[in-house]
Amino acid sequence: MAEPIRVVVTGAAGQIAYSLLYMIARGEVFGKDQPLILHLLDIPPMVDVLEGVIMELTDCALPLLRKVVPTTDPAVAFKDVAAAFLVGAMPRREGMERKDLLSANVKIFKIQGQALDKYANKDVKVLVVGNPANTNAAVCAYYAPTIPRENFTAMTRLDQNRAQAQIASKVGVPVADVKNVIIWGNHSSTQFPDANHAVVMIGNTEKSAAETIGDAEYLKTSFIDVVQKRGATVIAARKMSSAMSAAKAACDHMHDWWFGTPAGKFVSMGVMSDGSYDTPKDVVYSFPVEIKNKQWKIVQGLPINDFAKSKMALTSKELLEEKNEAMAVCSTD
């Protein structure tokens, strides 16, 4: 069996991590023959809760889990890690503006970027889940200059999974028979869920999702609206956030980054923009990507209609504003 790899999860006493840690330790992300040492980072007030999480991991008797390192110290948390799930972030509270949330959280990700730069493996794969995820990832990358920028990503896989599930339900096929739905832009209400390039397997034949659905107005309105607002809808029903599906999406994102995507299939990831599709450079923007040998590559040459361009421009504008605001906050520290 392989040597253990070290994996850090921040916000490890929180709701998303509660589902995520079990999936990772069970081998669903890095493979069933890859032993793991889990580093669990959280803030001092959560230490007692973290202890309970560790008891549960112990009691699961997971063969791949060799050791658990709980800590409140980023220097310990990020030491020699090969992969990082940055889940911990201040949640949005009632009466809090998005600007307030951004201001509080970018400072956290500045510190974590500096710690990754100093202590983590230089080929560490970093997935930012904590919101605002795209901008947090950009801040983290900026403060970790010795780690390649392409190693910092933000999670839009939950949005992709939601969009894929909506199409599968509409068409009446298993969700596995839908692929290549795209999430463009920010993990926020400005994201653009795009079904124009999605494919559905009907019998043994691949067909365009748009053709199969046969309702262009639905794909421009209700479909986008449902995906954009799904998180809020879950909170309204459950009185808690969509922690289980977020954990599953984080696993999907990192698994595909680790093992690659099959030929003809692409997935959505928030990655550092190179200006593809007329997007602003140097923001973390969600694109369709293909992955090989742990390296993602933006899918090029997809036709983009005027409606899609307008939606992509809207989310681009928000990301630029967020990034400028975040860097201003960080520079005043």
Short mmCIF file of C-alpha atoms in Angstrom, two decimals:
data_model
loop_
_atom_site.label_atom_id
_atom_site.label_comp_id
_atom_site.label_asym_id
_atom_site.label_seq_id
_atom_site.Cartn_x
_atom_site.Cartn_y
_atom_site.Cartn_z
CA MET A 1 0.00 0.00 0.00
CA ALA A 2 1.10 3.57 -0.70
CA GLU A 3 2.61 5.90 1.86
CA PRO A 4 0.03 8.07 3.68
CA ILE A 5 -0.66 11.54 2.36
CA ARG A 6 -1.54 14.45 4.62
CA VAL A 7 -4.85 16.21 3.98
CA VAL A 8 -6.07 19.29 5.86
CA VAL A 9 -9.70 20.26 6.40
CA THR A 10 -10.38 23.68 7.94
CA GLY A 11 -13.57 24.41 9.82
CA ALA A 12 -13.27 20.77 10.81
CA ALA A 13 -15.82 20.97 13.63
CA GLY A 14 -18.46 22.44 11.32
CA GLN A 15 -21.42 20.98 9.50
CA ILE A 16 -19.89 20.50 6.05
CA ALA A 17 -16.79 18.90 7.52
CA TYR A 18 -18.93 16.47 9.51
CA SER A 19 -19.97 14.80 6.24
CA LEU A 20 -16.77 15.57 4.35
CA LEU A 21 -14.33 13.97 6.78
CA TYR A 22 -16.07 10.61 6.64
CA MET A 23 -16.09 10.61 2.83
CA ILE A 24 -12.39 11.49 2.65
CA ALA A 25 -11.35 8.98 5.31
CA ARG A 26 -13.39 6.26 3.61
CA GLY A 27 -11.36 6.59 0.42
CA GLU A 28 -13.94 8.30 -1.79
CA VAL A 29 -11.61 11.14 -2.79
CA PHE A 30 -8.04 9.85 -3.03
CA GLY A 31 -8.78 6.19 -3.67
CA LYS A 32 -9.41 3.01 -1.73
CA ASP A 33 -5.70 2.17 -1.49
CA GLN A 34 -4.43 5.57 -0.33
CA PRO A 35 -3.78 5.84 3.44
CA LEU A 36 -4.39 9.24 4.97
CA ILE A 37 -3.29 11.48 7.83
CA LEU A 38 -6.02 14.03 8.45
CA HIS A 39 -5.14 17.48 9.80
CA LEU A 40 -8.20 19.14 11.35
CA LEU A 41 -8.06 22.92 11.86
CA ASP A 42 -10.60 24.98 13.74
CA ILE A 43 -10.78 27.97 16.07
CA PRO A 44 -10.18 27.62 19.84
CA PRO A 45 -13.88 27.84 20.84
CA MET A 46 -14.56 24.72 18.72
CA VAL A 47 -11.91 22.49 20.31
CA ASP A 48 -14.40 20.47 22.39
CA VAL A 49 -16.64 19.86 19.39
CA LEU A 50 -13.59 18.85 17.37
CA GLU A 51 -12.73 16.29 20.01
CA GLY A 52 -16.16 14.73 19.50
CA VAL A 53 -15.60 14.57 15.74
CA ILE A 54 -12.29 12.78 16.32
CA MET A 55 -14.02 10.25 18.58
CA GLU A 56 -16.49 9.52 15.80
CA LEU A 57 -13.74 9.10 13.21
CA THR A 58 -12.00 6.70 15.60
CA ASP A 59 -15.21 4.77 16.15
CA CYS A 60 -15.76 4.41 12.40
CA ALA A 61 -12.67 2.11 12.38
CA LEU A 62 -11.67 3.31 8.91
CA PRO A 63 -8.75 1.23 7.54
CA LEU A 64 -7.22 4.08 5.50
CA LEU A 65 -7.14 6.59 8.35
CA ARG A 66 -3.69 6.30 9.93
CA LYS A 67 -3.70 9.39 12.14
CA VAL A 68 -5.72 12.49 13.02
CA VAL A 69 -3.98 15.77 13.92
CA PRO A 70 -6.38 18.26 15.54
CA THR A 71 -5.07 21.82 15.89
CA THR A 72 -5.89 25.51 16.15
CA ASP A 73 -2.48 26.45 14.70
CA PRO A 74 -2.16 26.99 10.90
CA ALA A 75 1.55 26.09 11.12
CA VAL A 76 0.60 22.60 12.28
CA ALA A 77 -2.48 22.31 10.08
CA PHE A 78 -0.73 23.01 6.78
CA LYS A 79 2.56 21.23 7.46
CA ASP A 80 3.44 18.92 4.53
CA VAL A 81 -0.13 18.63 3.26
CA ALA A 82 -0.77 17.33 -0.26
CA ALA A 83 -4.38 18.52 -0.40
CA ALA A 84 -6.34 21.21 1.41
CA PHE A 85 -10.09 21.63 1.83
CA LEU A 86 -10.58 25.21 3.05
CA VAL A 87 -14.09 24.94 4.42
CA GLY A 88 -13.92 27.15 7.51
CA ALA A 89 -15.27 30.67 7.07
CA MET A 90 -17.48 33.07 8.97
CA PRO A 91 -21.11 32.36 8.04
CA ARG A 92 -23.38 35.14 6.90
CA ARG A 93 -25.56 36.26 9.81
CA GLU A 94 -28.87 38.07 9.77
CA GLY A 95 -28.43 41.74 8.94
CA MET A 96 -24.92 41.17 7.58
CA GLU A 97 -24.15 42.61 4.16
CA ARG A 98 -22.15 40.57 1.63
CA LYS A 99 -19.46 43.25 1.97
CA ASP A 100 -19.21 42.57 5.73
CA LEU A 101 -18.87 38.85 5.08
CA LEU A 102 -16.17 39.42 2.48
CA SER A 103 -14.22 41.72 4.77
CA ALA A 104 -14.18 39.17 7.61
CA ASN A 105 -13.39 36.14 5.48
CA VAL A 106 -10.66 37.43 3.19
CA LYS A 107 -8.52 38.08 6.26
CA ILE A 108 -8.87 34.41 7.22
CA PHE A 109 -7.79 33.32 3.74
CA LYS A 110 -4.87 35.73 3.68
CA ILE A 111 -3.52 34.01 6.82
CA GLN A 112 -4.17 30.57 5.38
CA GLY A 113 -2.48 31.48 2.09
CA GLN A 114 0.61 32.59 4.01
CA ALA A 115 0.59 29.36 6.03
CA LEU A 116 0.21 27.21 2.92
CA ASP A 117 3.10 29.07 1.32
CA LYS A 118 5.32 28.46 4.32
CA TYR A 119 4.40 24.91 5.36
CA ALA A 120 2.53 22.94 2.67
CA ASN A 121 3.91 20.85 -0.18
CA LYS A 122 4.57 23.07 -3.20
CA ASP A 123 2.28 20.91 -5.35
CA VAL A 124 -0.56 21.05 -2.80
CA LYS A 125 -4.04 21.03 -4.33
CA VAL A 126 -6.19 23.68 -2.63
CA LEU A 127 -9.98 23.72 -2.80
CA VAL A 128 -11.75 26.73 -1.27
CA VAL A 129 -15.30 26.02 -0.10
CA GLY A 130 -15.78 28.86 2.43
CA ASN A 131 -17.62 31.84 0.93
CA PRO A 132 -17.12 34.06 -0.95
CA ALA A 133 -15.24 31.08 -2.37
CA ASN A 134 -13.93 32.51 -5.65
CA THR A 135 -12.52 35.65 -4.08
CA ASN A 136 -11.19 33.77 -1.05
CA ALA A 137 -9.30 31.49 -3.45
CA ALA A 138 -7.84 34.50 -5.28
CA VAL A 139 -6.68 36.02 -1.98
CA CYS A 140 -5.21 32.71 -0.82
CA ALA A 141 -3.27 32.33 -4.08
CA TYR A 142 -1.95 35.90 -3.88
CA TYR A 143 -0.52 35.30 -0.41
CA ALA A 144 1.10 32.00 -1.40
CA PRO A 145 3.47 33.18 -4.15
CA THR A 146 5.72 30.09 -4.12
CA ILE A 147 2.80 27.76 -4.91
CA PRO A 148 1.54 27.77 -8.53
CA ARG A 149 -1.63 29.82 -8.92
CA GLU A 150 -3.30 26.97 -10.79
CA ASN A 151 -3.17 24.97 -7.54
CA PHE A 152 -5.85 27.21 -6.01
CA THR A 153 -9.45 26.50 -6.96
CA ALA A 154 -12.93 27.41 -5.75
CA MET A 155 -15.89 25.09 -5.55
CA THR A 156 -18.69 25.50 -8.06
CA ARG A 157 -19.21 21.74 -8.29
CA LEU A 158 -22.22 21.95 -5.98
CA ASP A 159 -23.87 24.31 -8.48
CA GLN A 160 -22.94 21.94 -11.32
CA ASN A 161 -24.39 18.96 -9.44
CA ARG A 162 -27.59 20.91 -8.78
CA ALA A 163 -27.89 21.88 -12.45
CA GLN A 164 -27.20 18.33 -13.60
CA ALA A 165 -29.86 16.98 -11.24
CA GLN A 166 -32.43 19.52 -12.49
CA ILE A 167 -31.87 18.47 -16.11
CA ALA A 168 -32.00 14.77 -15.22
CA SER A 169 -35.30 15.32 -13.43
CA LYS A 170 -36.74 17.37 -16.31
CA VAL A 171 -35.81 14.77 -18.93
CA GLY A 172 -36.56 11.76 -16.73
CA VAL A 173 -33.15 10.04 -16.84
CA PRO A 174 -30.67 9.01 -14.12
CA VAL A 175 -28.39 11.89 -13.11
CA ALA A 176 -25.37 9.89 -14.34
CA ASP A 177 -26.79 10.16 -17.87
CA VAL A 178 -26.31 13.94 -17.93
CA LYS A 179 -22.90 15.52 -18.48
CA ASN A 180 -21.19 18.76 -19.48
CA VAL A 181 -23.48 21.22 -17.72
CA ILE A 182 -21.40 24.37 -17.10
CA ILE A 183 -21.33 26.85 -14.25
CA TRP A 184 -19.75 30.11 -15.39
CA GLY A 185 -18.39 32.76 -13.04
CA ASN A 186 -18.93 33.28 -9.34
CA HIS A 187 -20.36 30.95 -6.71
CA SER A 188 -23.07 33.49 -5.96
CA SER A 189 -26.47 34.52 -7.24
CA THR A 190 -24.78 35.91 -10.38
CA GLN A 191 -23.45 32.52 -11.48
CA PHE A 192 -24.60 31.36 -14.91
CA PRO A 193 -25.75 27.73 -15.07
CA ASP A 194 -25.45 26.89 -18.77
CA ALA A 195 -27.16 23.85 -20.32
CA ASN A 196 -26.29 24.80 -23.92
CA HIS A 197 -23.40 22.32 -24.06
CA ALA A 198 -24.94 19.63 -21.84
CA VAL A 199 -25.48 16.15 -23.20
CA VAL A 200 -28.07 13.57 -22.17
CA MET A 201 -27.81 9.83 -22.77
CA ILE A 202 -31.14 8.61 -24.17
CA GLY A 203 -30.98 4.85 -24.61
CA ASN A 204 -27.55 4.35 -26.17
CA THR A 205 -27.46 7.72 -27.91
CA GLU A 206 -26.05 11.04 -26.70
CA LYS A 207 -28.37 13.95 -27.40
CA SER A 208 -28.21 17.67 -26.72
CA ALA A 209 -29.92 18.51 -23.43
CA ALA A 210 -31.45 21.65 -24.95
CA GLU A 211 -32.93 19.62 -27.83
CA THR A 212 -34.15 16.88 -25.52
CA ILE A 213 -35.82 19.33 -23.14
CA GLY A 214 -37.27 21.31 -26.04
CA ASP A 215 -38.02 24.39 -23.96
CA ALA A 216 -35.58 27.21 -24.54
CA GLU A 217 -37.52 29.57 -22.28
CA TYR A 218 -37.23 27.16 -19.33
CA LEU A 219 -33.44 26.98 -19.78
CA LYS A 220 -33.23 30.80 -19.78
CA THR A 221 -35.49 31.33 -16.76
CA SER A 222 -36.69 28.67 -14.29
CA PHE A 223 -33.64 26.41 -14.69
CA ILE A 224 -31.19 29.23 -13.96
CA ASP A 225 -33.33 30.61 -11.15
CA VAL A 226 -33.65 27.25 -9.36
CA VAL A 227 -29.91 26.56 -9.48
CA GLN A 228 -28.93 30.09 -8.40
CA LYS A 229 -31.31 30.04 -5.42
CA ARG A 230 -31.03 26.38 -4.41
CA GLY A 231 -28.89 27.05 -1.34
CA ALA A 232 -31.41 29.54 0.05
CA THR A 233 -34.26 27.14 -0.74
CA VAL A 234 -32.55 24.37 1.22
CA ILE A 235 -32.00 26.70 4.19
CA ALA A 236 -35.66 27.74 4.13
CA ALA A 237 -36.79 24.10 4.21
CA ARG A 238 -34.15 22.62 6.50
CA LYS A 239 -33.39 25.66 8.69
CA MET A 240 -29.73 24.76 8.10
CA SER A 241 -27.36 25.03 5.15
CA SER A 242 -26.85 22.42 2.43
CA ALA A 243 -23.96 20.75 4.23
CA MET A 244 -24.35 17.19 2.90
CA SER A 245 -24.48 18.18 -0.76
CA ALA A 246 -21.64 20.67 -0.28
CA ALA A 247 -19.46 17.93 1.23
CA LYS A 248 -20.29 15.58 -1.65
CA ALA A 249 -19.45 18.31 -4.18
CA ALA A 250 -16.09 19.00 -2.48
CA CYS A 251 -15.29 15.30 -2.77
CA ASP A 252 -16.31 15.24 -6.44
CA HIS A 253 -14.14 18.29 -7.18
CA MET A 254 -11.02 16.95 -5.51
CA HIS A 255 -11.51 13.38 -6.79
CA ASP A 256 -11.65 14.58 -10.39
CA TRP A 257 -8.65 16.86 -9.86
CA TRP A 258 -6.73 13.90 -8.44
CA PHE A 259 -7.76 11.24 -10.99
CA GLY A 260 -8.76 13.23 -14.07
CA THR A 261 -11.87 13.47 -16.23
CA PRO A 262 -12.91 10.88 -18.83
CA ALA A 263 -12.54 11.78 -22.51
CA GLY A 264 -15.42 13.93 -23.71
CA LYS A 265 -16.47 14.98 -20.23
CA PHE A 266 -15.74 18.27 -18.51
CA VAL A 267 -16.51 19.64 -15.06
CA SER A 268 -16.88 23.11 -13.57
CA MET A 269 -14.18 24.53 -11.32
CA GLY A 270 -13.38 28.03 -10.14
CA VAL A 271 -9.86 28.58 -11.47
CA MET A 272 -7.57 31.52 -12.13
CA SER A 273 -8.79 33.17 -15.32
CA ASP A 274 -6.40 33.63 -18.23
CA GLY A 275 -8.95 35.78 -20.08
CA SER A 276 -10.65 32.89 -21.88
CA TYR A 277 -14.16 33.68 -23.17
CA ASP A 278 -13.56 37.41 -22.62
CA THR A 279 -13.48 36.99 -18.85
CA PRO A 280 -11.34 39.29 -16.68
CA LYS A 281 -7.85 37.97 -16.03
CA ASP A 282 -6.58 37.14 -12.55
CA VAL A 283 -9.93 36.53 -10.91
CA VAL A 284 -11.02 33.03 -9.91
CA TYR A 285 -13.77 32.30 -12.41
CA SER A 286 -15.72 29.09 -12.90
CA PHE A 287 -15.02 27.49 -16.27
CA PRO A 288 -15.55 24.09 -17.83
CA VAL A 289 -12.27 22.20 -17.43
CA GLU A 290 -10.77 18.90 -18.46
CA ILE A 291 -8.23 17.32 -16.13
CA LYS A 292 -5.28 15.06 -16.85
CA ASN A 293 -2.30 14.17 -14.62
CA LYS A 294 -3.68 16.40 -11.84
CA GLN A 295 -3.60 19.43 -14.17
CA TRP A 296 -6.79 21.22 -15.22
CA LYS A 297 -7.20 22.91 -18.58
CA ILE A 298 -10.00 25.27 -19.59
CA VAL A 299 -12.13 23.80 -22.39
CA GLN A 300 -11.71 26.14 -25.36
CA GLY A 301 -13.78 26.94 -28.44
CA LEU A 302 -17.29 26.45 -27.08
CA PRO A 303 -19.82 28.63 -28.94
CA ILE A 304 -21.28 31.31 -26.65
CA ASN A 305 -24.53 33.00 -27.64
CA ASP A 306 -25.48 36.59 -26.80
CA PHE A 307 -27.68 35.60 -23.87
CA ALA A 308 -24.81 33.61 -22.32
CA LYS A 309 -22.37 36.47 -22.95
CA SER A 310 -24.61 38.89 -21.05
CA LYS A 311 -24.86 36.52 -18.08
CA MET A 312 -21.11 35.88 -18.07
CA ALA A 313 -20.40 39.62 -18.16
CA LEU A 314 -22.63 40.18 -15.12
CA THR A 315 -20.79 37.63 -12.98
CA SER A 316 -17.43 38.95 -14.27
CA LYS A 317 -18.34 42.42 -13.02
CA GLU A 318 -19.17 41.08 -9.56
CA LEU A 319 -15.93 39.11 -9.35
CA LEU A 320 -13.82 42.14 -10.27
CA GLU A 321 -15.59 44.25 -7.65
CA GLU A 322 -15.11 41.55 -5.01
CA LYS A 323 -11.46 41.08 -5.81
CA ASN A 324 -10.71 44.82 -5.68
CA GLU A 325 -12.54 45.12 -2.38
CA ALA A 326 -10.79 42.06 -0.93
CA MET A 327 -7.31 43.25 -1.85
CA ALA A 328 -8.08 46.67 -0.34
CA VAL A 329 -9.12 44.99 2.93
CA CYS A 330 -5.98 42.82 2.96
CA SER A 331 -3.67 45.77 2.29
CA THR A 332 -4.94 47.68 5.35
CA ASP A 333 -3.86 44.91 7.77
#
